[in-house]
Amino acid sequence: MPVGYVQIPVGIAGPLLINGREYSVPMATTEGCLVASTNRGCKAIHLSGGATSTLLRDGMTRAPVVRFGTAKRAADLKLYLEDPDNFDTLAVVFNRSSRFGRLQGIKCAIAGKNLYLRFTCTTGDAMGMNMVSKGVQNVLDFLQTDFPDMDVMGLSGNFCSDKKPAAVNWIEGRGKSVVCEAIIKGGIVRKVLKTTVESLVELNMLKNLTGSAMAGALGGFNAHASNIVTAVYIATGQDPAQNVESSHCITMMEAVNDGKDLHISVTMPSIEVGTVGGGTQLASQSACLNLLGVKGASKESAGANSRMLAAVVAGAVLAGELSLMSALAAGQLVKSHMKYNRSNKDVSKASS
Amino acid sequence: MPVGYVQIPVGIAGPLLINGREYSVPMATTEGCLVASTNRGCKAIHLSGGATSTLLRDGMTRAPVVRFGTAKRAADLKLYLEDPDNFDTLAVVFNRSSRFGRLQGIKCAIAGKNLYLRFTCTTGDAMGMNMVSKGVQNVLDFLQTDFPDMDVMGLSGNFCSDKKPAAVNWIEGRGKSVVCEAIIKGGIVRKVLKTTVESLVELNMLKNLTGSAMAGALGGFNAHASNIVTAVYIATGQDPAQNVESSHCITMMEAVNDGKDLHISVTMPSIEVGTVGGGTQLASQSACLNLLGVKGASKESAGANSRMLAAVVAGAVLAGELSLMSALAAGQLVKSHMKYNRSNKDVSKASS
Amino acid sequence: MPVGYVQIPVGIAGPLLINGREYSVPMATTEGCLVASTNRGCKAIHLSGGATSTLLRDGMTRAPVVRFGTAKRAADLKLYLEDPDNFDTLAVVFNRSSRFGRLQGIKCAIAGKNLYLRFTCTTGDAMGMNMVSKGVQNVLDFLQTDFPDMDVMGLSGNFCSDKKPAAVNWIEGRGKSVVCEAIIKGGIVRKVLKTTVESLVELNMLKNLTGSAMAGALGGFNAHASNIVTAVYIATGQDPAQNVESSHCITMMEAVNDGKDLHISVTMPSIEVGTVGGGTQLASQSACLNLLGVKGASKESAGANSRMLAAVVAGAVLAGELSLMSALAAGQLVKSHMKYNRSNKDVSKASS
Amino acid sequence: MPVGYVQIPVGIAGPLLINGREYSVPMATTEGCLVASTNRGCKAIHLSGGATSTLLRDGMTRAPVVRFGTAKRAADLKLYLEDPDNFDTLAVVFNRSSRFGRLQGIKCAIAGKNLYLRFTCTTGDAMGMNMVSKGVQNVLDFLQTDFPDMDVMGLSGNFCSDKKPAAVNWIEGRGKSVVCEAIIKGGIVRKVLKTTVESLVELNMLKNLTGSAMAGALGGFNAHASNIVTAVYIATGQDPAQNVESSHCITMMEAVNDGKDLHISVTMPSIEVGTVGGGTQLASQSACLNLLGVKGASKESAGANSRMLAAVVAGAVLAGELSLMSALAAGQLVKSHMKYNRSNKDVSKASS
């Protein structure tokens, strides 16, 4: 079917030290300096003792839209779904469709007589969109008996929400929700990152918090999470079209230890990754997953590989944020120093 | 520097008929059915006489953040920048940095004593981020003389807004703003797309408008624009990390000609593409641009190639929306027909 | 303490027929035509058999922000709160603070090492902000024993979210979530509302769905819900500052009964009202509550009065949407008829 | 027409010192502590030398929606409107409708074949909604000659955007855009506000910036702007239904003078006020405007009174933010001090 291939250069950033383990992070990008920049961030993290990544939730979603004759009837179904006993029954129906997909919850939104049902389920080491879709179809078929007046209008009603920037993902999460953090020593900030803790904290407040607020951002409170997410996704056979929400990220920087050191974190609620199926099976992508040690289904614990991949994505974003923000802050420090020396012709580069 | 390459399969959708010209659209994706689906949309468009793409604006942006001692002073600079005479002077300064970059405007946002200046400029056939950054740096250096109390805090203050979902791009546009439309004959809707005009119009209202509204979407009023944008971007050497805002899209469907035919359109305000520089120079990506006939800088009119590429992106999204929405609508029609025939075990597939 | 009073004129719209009962709706507004317009909507609803209002949820929220030394520790507390056993314990602690406040759930959001805990509780017939704040304080005090490293930074961390437009309210709800609907006969649309079902459906799609999408609206998919919410709030002693989120509303219009009749609905997730406490005790406001028959605490069922008031608010919004949308549609129909008769000097009035 | 009146208690906060002039600010609210709290903020501002308010823009908006047969034609009108020569002609047509309304600009948004035209105009001392609506109608009538295929679908298409939370107002502004600031001496922060500069700066970052970001806020980066806006609006005869967007506000706090003092600002892009027409003519509301010295049309400079009222609104919000944030910060400081003294039964009150 394919008429050929495009080749995307792959660079390696790292070692990235997360939760006591080192990872070599493959990044597929046509922008070489992105790898170098992320690498610098990895170095600063490593020298500071590594990063800690914590999983907050794990579940893929799909939300069909169904319609009734009245809003009252749509509300009846909503109430039915919120009854714990009914949920148990529906979970059995849902779970039949797959060995790994386990229904976690159903969140409803009503718009008049139309009901959007956002199903969430665990998906093992798969990204899980097909898995959840099958389970959803099972449940819809089952519900038709008790709610014969329910018209299924679409298997996806955009309340999922796949590949669109939407608050529901930012607030509820989709795929893996991860927070990753590190404390960077003040000396490392100066020597490796060429800036100061104070400058970074200030720039983070002005750019990632305030600037994004002014721009009317949704989940975009970061410098360039999308760059790193996309590069790792392409290298490891993920769906890069999902980086729309997978790169939702708030980057926080706070001075700690009496202002000497930097606490930096990235909180990412919607990392949609898998280590089986889809593009992960292609040769070069498979090799990249092997390099990370997360290829295929985990034999020890279902989902462990994909969760580890999510941790790597977040960790790489942490490194990328640290490095670009430092470059921006340092560039401006240089500017500031040269303020009265107008011979300066250098131009600070910034990707985001 | 790169340690190797990942290979992404490329399929060809088309011919896509836009503004009277046929294009073979290369799509790099690991999901084969995406190409087939887009192809079906192209066929329906072709049989209906083709699509029309219209450019609404063209300009890349960059927004530094500067700080003053008081909001009053920040407002002084804002007023200075809004004075047409001053703007002319600054345009001369800005335009020195490049042959193609021509300053179009500066939009200001104030948050207390911090000012965000969103510069917009034409960029020829380049995507233009570096071009605009250089011009911005020139202007900031120049302004320092009249505003010595201005502290440049960051060359990017996230009001740009690059690779983050932000209302400023949705409302003001970034890169190319394009609307692409077609009228699909009722017969084509039935024979090629296996559904009806009425079903499509209804599903579009329930999913792309209402469902996205319920999800708190920002510029995400479509079915799966991101899928097509990402695949064409990777194939043609664009920056796939920009698909966050490049895939902002509202898909509209209305019945026309007394309800017999379908008017479908996609409005995309932030298509960020170039045909020179960056990943466009790699061999396979370059070949894909050649296939489209838009490789390199246009010799006839600066920017014509990149604008044509933007039209192709929008046209491919139009085809993709048409096809997936039809599949969703038809799947549900089938379901509806089988409502009382519970032997149905087929599961409708949907990518978004 | 007060130096005096301002007087706001009160008009009565109605009878508004909801769930088989008639209400005279007091509206305090300086714009007289608002009452007249709402009244016309009430008439159309009444002639069509009345509206049906359905309660979807009922709970007030408050979200303090607490800080830890690490994100890992913040996640520990999040996991602790999500354990059903712990929740039961915390509910006991929370519920001590009031006779009516019953903890329903705690929803967590993490931003690095900062945790936002959104508590939801029932509040009887009170709007309930003070009630929930007291319960939250009890829980925070209690948690300090097991989490001595938790720093309470603020009793409100804006994830509540009170008096700010925020997606969390739009998606999760705050106060009463209500959907109210009616089927307006085609004949009534023509005779009372001077327009057609088709025109209304079309205008609703173009204005309330598409126009709001283009504007980057958040929960603002309606014509003028805020007008009605504010007028009823002021008349009945509610907090009009809360109309920011109380007027979140999506108005849907669909043709039913083979296109002859109109199904109209308003879905409002965040109606924050009470019938005891605050401004409800003032003489004139108290009289307005009496007029509606919802003054004070319900003796039959705690919360019944405030829920009925929420139904009235939604019903009045339904009437207001119906009337203004009809005026807009009719005004334009007139225009359309007069297209070739340029003597027309009349100007259609529209409040929103 | 009105059957009666509700009475809202009015308190006076102040003197509020703005731009060297003292104002007694009337606030109509049923919550007495709101006036006391705002008053404390006024005191802190006064003792620190007063606040400075700066007007950034001034223009009311209205956006009709029109429809064409194709998106191409909608784009034709957009390009026509963006031509400076055409704009001059349209301005003459628009300006005929009123003595004060002067067309400033037309901003277009396209959704397929539907065009939303956001007109902005000066409105003298009126809030100006009727004024702009009339001018818009004139222009639409005029355009019909050159664009006979243009169908006016609604005089308001929600891209205005009136009484709905929408990014277009947050980014473009509506009514008066104002920034108001003050530098509060460290000693005043301690003595009057009972907290510290450092605590305020930290809480502002955690609550007003980060907490609102987590909540998916739109223009809601403040503690309780809506409380103050609503109270002043009701007292002075403004339209309190407009507080939805009038209370859009970002509150910034930064330590200045080597960390000793606090720079606080509120930036409010959409303050919609007038000193003539509507509710301003009622007796008690008129008295409140007199108290502020801004009643009626300014005789010196058209619009001066309404702009001064906008400055007062912003200044009162500044005072309110300062006071509530201090109460929250202090409450938590107290908590912190009492951490190991569990006899504490006091509950910090917070309105937002």
XYZ file of C-alpha atoms in Angstrom, chain B residues 2-167:
166
model
C 21.874 11.700 13.983
C 22.522 8.096 14.941
C 20.080 6.818 12.355
C 16.654 7.239 10.863
C 13.133 6.088 11.432
C 11.133 5.291 8.374
C 7.534 6.370 8.068
C 5.447 4.748 5.323
C 4.147 7.181 2.709
C 0.885 6.702 0.861
C -0.604 8.903 -1.831
C -4.120 10.277 -1.638
C -5.702 11.847 -4.657
C -5.908 13.216 -7.165
C -7.117 16.072 -5.013
C -8.708 18.692 -7.224
C -8.284 22.213 -5.818
C -8.855 25.442 -7.697
C -8.866 23.512 -10.962
C -5.548 21.741 -10.427
C -4.893 18.127 -9.448
C -2.536 17.187 -6.644
C -1.195 13.826 -5.520
C -1.017 14.244 -1.760
C 1.766 12.389 0.068
C 0.848 11.283 3.583
C 3.379 9.793 5.997
C 1.571 7.720 8.568
C 1.721 4.335 10.193
C -2.035 4.028 9.891
C -2.755 2.810 6.379
C -6.490 3.291 6.531
C -5.940 7.026 6.977
C -4.661 7.293 3.400
C -7.467 5.136 2.066
C -10.042 7.193 3.895
C -8.611 10.505 2.695
C -8.486 9.067 -0.794
C -12.176 8.345 -0.690
C -12.809 11.950 0.294
C -10.656 13.129 -2.617
C -12.709 10.978 -4.967
C -16.000 12.425 -3.747
C -14.629 15.940 -4.144
C -13.282 15.204 -7.624
C -16.537 13.726 -8.819
C -18.317 16.829 -7.562
C -16.138 19.217 -9.533
C -13.329 19.901 -7.072
C -12.689 22.086 -4.081
C -12.029 25.799 -3.816
C -9.360 27.063 -1.453
C -9.082 30.703 -0.463
C -6.232 32.342 1.419
C -7.404 34.728 4.116
C -4.072 35.945 5.493
C -0.384 35.014 5.534
C 2.034 35.973 8.283
C 4.269 34.328 10.885
C 4.384 35.640 14.436
C 6.738 35.981 17.409
C 5.971 37.739 20.669
C 8.724 38.731 23.097
C 7.882 39.797 26.628
C 9.362 43.005 27.988
C 9.046 44.533 31.423
C 8.949 48.060 32.740
C 8.948 49.601 36.204
C 5.265 50.484 35.865
C 2.242 49.537 33.811
C 2.084 53.171 32.767
C 5.414 52.788 31.006
C 4.342 49.536 29.386
C 1.295 51.390 28.100
C 3.547 54.163 26.771
C 5.339 51.632 24.568
C 2.043 50.125 23.470
C 0.778 53.543 22.369
C 4.089 54.275 20.664
C 3.841 51.046 18.673
C 0.267 51.813 17.632
C 1.261 55.155 16.127
C 1.412 54.661 12.309
C 4.516 56.850 11.952
C 6.455 54.858 14.496
C 5.316 51.653 12.870
C 6.824 52.739 9.543
C 10.156 53.348 11.220
C 10.101 50.018 13.004
C 9.190 48.210 9.790
C 12.368 49.525 8.173
C 14.384 48.260 11.139
C 12.614 44.920 11.162
C 12.894 44.344 7.416
C 16.686 44.756 7.406
C 17.084 41.273 8.834
C 15.896 39.387 5.764
C 15.025 39.655 2.094
C 11.512 38.260 2.538
C 10.416 39.154 6.038
C 8.155 42.202 5.869
C 6.591 43.471 9.053
C 2.788 43.515 8.859
C 1.757 44.510 12.342
C 2.412 44.449 16.072
C -0.336 43.418 18.461
C 0.171 44.222 22.145
C -1.100 42.610 25.322
C -0.431 44.089 28.732
C -0.341 42.204 32.024
C 0.497 44.857 34.584
C 3.964 46.195 33.849
C 4.731 43.409 31.408
C 4.105 43.907 27.714
C 3.771 41.155 25.116
C 4.399 42.323 21.543
C 3.126 39.958 18.880
C 4.946 40.773 15.631
C 3.518 39.443 12.365
C 5.460 39.365 9.091
C 5.419 37.825 5.644
C 8.083 35.204 5.189
C 8.193 34.285 1.503
C 8.248 30.530 1.029
C 9.796 29.835 4.425
C 7.735 28.815 7.437
C 9.504 31.820 8.875
C 10.068 31.388 12.607
C 13.770 32.275 12.395
C 13.072 35.149 10.053
C 10.572 36.763 12.376
C 12.787 36.148 15.419
C 15.657 38.024 13.804
C 13.465 40.944 12.846
C 12.028 41.072 16.354
C 15.519 41.180 17.847
C 16.392 44.101 15.575
C 13.335 46.027 16.714
C 13.976 45.306 20.379
C 17.541 46.576 20.034
C 16.259 49.689 18.304
C 13.578 50.375 20.903
C 16.134 50.231 23.685
C 17.310 53.726 22.749
C 13.951 55.395 23.239
C 12.884 53.057 26.008
C 16.065 52.489 28.026
C 13.982 51.305 30.975
C 12.623 48.384 28.932
C 13.882 45.005 30.121
C 13.651 42.273 27.517
C 12.673 39.247 29.586
C 12.380 36.674 26.799
C 12.412 36.655 23.017
C 9.283 34.521 23.244
C 6.670 35.299 25.858
C 4.084 32.687 24.712
C 1.757 35.270 23.210
C 3.143 34.138 19.805
C 1.880 31.351 20.382
C 4.083 28.519 19.072
C 3.143 24.857 19.582
C 0.582 25.542 22.290
C -3.220 25.593 21.886
C -4.068 29.271 22.359
C -7.015 31.455 21.457
